[in-house]
């Protein structure tokens, strides 16, 4: 069961990828779906046994490397933290596989798509079940590869290729920090296995490295790695571009699973992070800033998938600042609920795109809610959950995070709370902006497209409905386990909270005004969107015209891409040219080539002296003799 | 005698030479001679490889001593003997050499059409010299093989190469020869003071620090060119570009390892203090190599040149790892050498596949190849990822261990090495994107055939190795761990002795 949950997707990927040409497209496709379903069955039962039943276990497969003091193995570690992830990933991935059967039905190379999708799932599962940092890094890079392949799936499109490369390289920047974090961890702890690190963390709390507290440095380095994968402020630029991939990919990778790996890493390393208060403060500030930053951009984008992508970015910020104030449980809870409603929103958006003949610009939509009622309904559910309206899943987790930020009773906590509330307002606003522009108002698409608007087939609707159930039910069902009364038994030591901080208790004694304020903010955000886009649709344009600078600033995503292009990409290209043409060709090669030329020149000169005329030789001999004699006389 | 019961290493070394002699005696019609030469070369190299597998199974991993030792007095009055043996450091390189040559011969099956007989002779002679070099336990013997490798390689580039082959061949030859001359002086100096050229005996011999410095510099001149380290690397791109595909494979796969092997075999054990003294200098050169050549690779328009520059960057990681003087660093360097031998060899084969079909190495000449040759695209992707050091492929364990080892020395050095992760990803993906992705814009590309059975057979072992080395590196690491740990210990002991001496 434990092995099956991880390796069935790999089996599916192998069948589809290598045998796809022989067994035919349909067989390849369905074999991955069946493998995923088996994995999900295993994954959910593992979740029941490990998390609900409280029986953590580790299955060691084989030694990976053993070099001097360094030793670690391929192993599957199942504690509550990984069981939550395994259950969630396999379940959602199965639904997305199913959905893709319908969504990709017109594609030419479906076995390839499904192979990538399953490969991705496998890598994600390796990541979450790792019992040492290196295996985690294997999964970490593996999902990077799979996401590269999936973003660039339509490789004939130049923009898709560029986006895929950007995703891989920006992630790699974070990975450098991850790698160095591993090096430092090994240097300090002498091991990279979680159990040994966690056991030694408190003893090493005061170690220093080069004059800096070592655990702080580890925390910061690993967080930099997490920033790359989870698209936090500064290393976020790849995520919106990643929307070049097919929509199911966006749902699976860029919402439910891969981008949450950074949050998972923070929670996994909680026994170390807890001894690194400065690193945690940095996590909090970056997370909170990302939450607000991405939300501002989300308000002005026009591509339906990009809006949701920025919303993902923003929600990841929430998870990070929750972890930063020490509420890993709440971070994981939000990760869990977010996976459901964000996958739902993406797949819903996919359904809209499918209906609108591949149109993605919400300015050219509108007035279609009657034609695709199921999609419309699930988009509402997803948005309600995202905005944090009571009863829906997002409410429970987001509320806990906001309360925790206040309960942390620190400067960074308060900053996080302020950002969180503001971002919650903007989240509600852009979600309803999206809903209204997409579904309501006058149709803005051309007649031809409008005639073709149709509800998606059952194979796409069933996953949507199941996710919608999740977006409603996961909140109140799991709240007691993740953050409520039963949390201690549920987590079973998988997450470590410094006892002195009392974060879980503080959470329950947070001021009562917090939930009220959160609700009011969400509702007013919705109200503003309804007023601006539903009732007075000409107003937003006028506002944009009134503050053109701000509008362009947001529309261009705070000019991050331009900035990076200016300070990294262009100089690197120029430097490359200089190193090659000047450094290598002119200087380094110039010397030996010049030396060779000089030798040849001297030789030619020497050859010219030998004219064969006796008179010349006699003259040279006399000159030589005179010189020789005078030297001899002078020297005496 | 030795573990095999017969002089295995000598047979491994000289069997290819016998094959070469047989090929030279071939007479008759040109096509028949060519076919016979090909088959003879292939079988000879395959038998050699088969025999070399004895090393894999019978090598005793629990000792750091030389194994399969053979010793015959050669010039007894000078203390020079014909001594062969392998230890944990060299054994896998013997296997790498014997494994790559059959693949090279298969890769040249159709692409080499002129002077086939001589070509095959050159390759078999090359195999002899490479194996001999890795097995030599005597400094003089080592030098002979080390230099002799140049000759067949010079011919392979100069005769079967591309348009500027003569320039490239001379550049290759002169660069490497210039360094080797200094090494010869160092060898003579060592012999004068120690009275022997046997490597195990020399390791016991204490050399005064002042002399170590000079000897180090002399060896360095030779090995740095061979590695090649920045700034004496420019012969490599030219040599690669002009060499035939198989020549590039063997050049990247084995010949580049000779310099790093020399550092490990001579500089570190014989000259410990000088090595430690010059280590910071090596770090700087290595990091410059990683950053500088990675950037240069980014600007290349020629596929082979790009991969050649990437080789220089990878070898920067290797030299860095060697001079960390700790277990992780050195094992990482050794592993990177093996992995690079497999992966970059395979990448050159990938270029060769396209070159055979289109006769162009220019990147912009291609585009959309993934659509026309899906199997090829998959293979190419795998090796691209191997070069990028994705975990699970051969490139990762070595790079990871070197960074771990470097951190223990100096975190900034580790950071410098790690920048290669980003730049490496940038140039390899940029290459892949321009070759394999995009729309097919040129009509002649549409007619390209996917991999032929012969090409599948050539790639299959490399694919297997790339994944095996990534997923279960332990089966390779276990070969060197004892030898390396002994090396690290004796280096530390030497350093302690030196500091005690300085304290007196």
Short mmCIF file of C-alpha atoms in Angstrom, two decimals, chain A residues 18 21 62-70 72 74 108 112 123 134 137-139 141-142 144-145 148-149 152 155-159 161-162 164-165 168-169 172-173 175-176 179-184 186-187 192 209-210 217 221 572-573 575-580 582-585 588-589 592-593, chain B residues 167 171 175 230-235 238 291-292 295-296 298-301 305 309 327-328 331 368 370-371 374-375 378 381 385 388-392 396-397 399-401 403-404 407-408 411 414-415 418-419 421-422 425-426 429-430 432-433 436-439 450 456 470-474 477 481:
data_model
loop_
_atom_site.label_atom_id
_atom_site.label_comp_id
_atom_site.label_asym_id
_atom_site.label_seq_id
_atom_site.Cartn_x
_atom_site.Cartn_y
_atom_site.Cartn_z
CA UNK A 18 6.94 3.99 -23.81
CA UNK A 21 2.63 4.07 -29.62
CA UNK A 62 17.91 0.71 -0.61
CA UNK A 63 21.00 2.73 0.31
CA UNK A 64 21.42 5.61 -2.09
CA UNK A 65 24.82 6.98 -1.18
CA UNK A 66 27.36 6.15 1.47
CA UNK A 67 30.37 8.43 1.34
CA UNK A 68 32.46 8.80 4.45
CA UNK A 69 30.16 10.05 7.19
CA UNK A 70 27.41 10.78 4.73
CA UNK A 72 21.22 8.11 3.26
CA UNK A 74 15.85 5.75 -0.76
CA UNK A 108 -2.45 14.81 -31.04
CA UNK A 112 2.90 11.91 -23.93
CA UNK A 123 7.97 12.93 -8.39
CA UNK A 134 18.45 14.53 -0.71
CA UNK A 137 15.61 17.27 -3.49
CA UNK A 138 15.19 14.43 -5.98
CA UNK A 139 11.44 14.93 -5.94
CA UNK A 141 13.95 18.65 -9.08
CA UNK A 142 11.79 15.92 -10.52
CA UNK A 144 10.72 20.82 -11.75
CA UNK A 145 11.51 18.64 -14.76
CA UNK A 148 9.19 22.07 -17.49
CA UNK A 149 7.93 19.37 -19.81
CA UNK A 152 6.40 23.40 -22.74
CA UNK A 155 6.50 22.95 -27.88
CA UNK A 156 5.71 24.44 -31.26
CA UNK A 157 4.66 27.62 -29.47
CA UNK A 158 7.64 29.86 -28.80
CA UNK A 159 5.98 31.45 -25.79
CA UNK A 161 9.10 27.15 -24.70
CA UNK A 162 10.22 30.41 -23.17
CA UNK A 164 9.11 26.39 -19.65
CA UNK A 165 12.73 27.46 -19.66
CA UNK A 168 13.17 25.67 -14.80
CA UNK A 169 15.87 28.28 -14.51
CA UNK A 172 17.18 26.47 -10.23
CA UNK A 173 18.15 29.76 -8.66
CA UNK A 175 17.75 25.25 -5.84
CA UNK A 176 21.25 26.66 -5.50
CA UNK A 179 21.82 22.80 -2.27
CA UNK A 180 23.92 25.07 -0.09
CA UNK A 181 21.40 24.60 2.69
CA UNK A 182 21.95 20.87 2.43
CA UNK A 183 25.71 21.39 2.50
CA UNK A 184 25.46 23.46 5.65
CA UNK A 186 25.56 18.22 6.59
CA UNK A 187 28.36 20.38 7.93
CA UNK A 192 20.96 14.60 6.01
CA UNK A 209 28.97 29.00 11.31
CA UNK A 210 31.35 31.76 10.24
CA UNK A 217 21.46 30.20 8.09
CA UNK A 221 18.91 28.93 2.68
CA UNK A 572 24.73 37.67 -18.81
CA UNK A 573 24.25 37.60 -22.56
CA UNK A 575 29.17 39.00 -20.73
CA UNK A 576 28.93 35.69 -22.54
CA UNK A 577 29.72 37.41 -25.80
CA UNK A 578 32.63 39.32 -24.33
CA UNK A 579 34.12 36.28 -22.63
CA UNK A 580 33.91 34.33 -25.82
CA UNK A 582 37.43 38.84 -26.43
CA UNK A 583 38.52 36.54 -23.62
CA UNK A 584 38.83 33.28 -25.49
CA UNK A 585 39.34 34.23 -29.08
CA UNK A 588 43.73 33.41 -24.65
CA UNK A 589 43.95 32.13 -28.20
CA UNK A 592 49.62 30.95 -28.66
CA UNK A 593 48.51 31.91 -32.13
CA UNK B 167 44.70 23.69 -37.16
CA UNK B 171 46.68 23.09 -31.45
CA UNK B 175 49.20 22.50 -26.12
CA UNK B 230 40.82 27.78 -17.52
CA UNK B 231 42.74 29.57 -19.15
CA UNK B 232 44.41 26.76 -21.10
CA UNK B 233 41.13 25.34 -22.31
CA UNK B 234 40.81 26.82 -25.76
CA UNK B 235 42.27 23.83 -27.55
CA UNK B 238 38.49 23.49 -31.51
CA UNK B 291 31.25 30.58 -14.44
CA UNK B 292 33.24 31.80 -17.41
CA UNK B 295 28.62 31.84 -19.95
CA UNK B 296 30.65 31.26 -23.07
CA UNK B 298 25.52 30.19 -23.57
CA UNK B 299 26.70 32.24 -26.54
CA UNK B 300 27.67 29.35 -28.81
CA UNK B 301 26.10 28.75 -32.19
CA UNK B 305 31.34 23.83 -29.23
CA UNK B 309 32.55 24.42 -23.24
CA UNK B 327 36.09 12.34 1.35
CA UNK B 328 32.96 13.87 -0.13
CA UNK B 331 34.61 10.97 -4.28
CA UNK B 368 11.31 21.16 -34.13
CA UNK B 370 11.16 16.58 -31.37
CA UNK B 371 8.27 16.41 -33.79
CA UNK B 374 10.49 11.65 -30.96
CA UNK B 375 12.66 8.78 -29.75
CA UNK B 378 13.65 11.60 -25.55
CA UNK B 381 16.41 15.05 -23.19
CA UNK B 385 19.15 16.39 -17.88
CA UNK B 388 22.18 19.59 -15.93
CA UNK B 389 22.76 17.21 -12.98
CA UNK B 390 19.14 16.46 -12.32
CA UNK B 391 18.88 14.12 -9.33
CA UNK B 392 18.27 10.60 -10.56
CA UNK B 396 23.82 14.63 -9.73
CA UNK B 397 25.71 12.57 -7.13
CA UNK B 399 28.07 17.57 -8.24
CA UNK B 400 26.21 17.20 -4.97
CA UNK B 401 29.16 15.59 -3.21
CA UNK B 403 29.41 21.01 -3.26
CA UNK B 404 29.12 19.29 0.09
CA UNK B 407 31.30 23.83 1.77
CA UNK B 408 33.50 22.27 4.43
CA UNK B 411 31.14 28.31 1.65
CA UNK B 414 30.61 26.04 -2.70
CA UNK B 415 28.50 28.95 -3.89
CA UNK B 418 26.66 25.92 -7.31
CA UNK B 419 26.21 28.78 -9.77
CA UNK B 421 23.61 24.64 -11.55
CA UNK B 422 21.82 27.68 -12.88
CA UNK B 425 20.53 24.58 -16.90
CA UNK B 426 20.44 27.76 -18.93
CA UNK B 429 17.92 24.01 -22.06
CA UNK B 430 18.62 26.81 -24.49
CA UNK B 432 17.56 21.80 -26.40
CA UNK B 433 14.92 24.39 -27.02
CA UNK B 436 14.29 20.04 -30.50
CA UNK B 437 11.42 22.44 -29.83
CA UNK B 438 9.76 25.05 -31.93
CA UNK B 439 8.12 24.72 -35.32
CA UNK B 450 14.35 8.52 -36.22
CA UNK B 456 19.61 2.41 -30.41
CA UNK B 470 21.93 8.40 -10.76
CA UNK B 471 19.61 6.04 -8.97
CA UNK B 472 22.09 3.67 -7.39
CA UNK B 473 25.47 5.44 -7.35
CA UNK B 474 26.52 3.25 -4.47
CA UNK B 477 31.04 4.86 -5.08
CA UNK B 481 35.58 4.81 -0.87
#
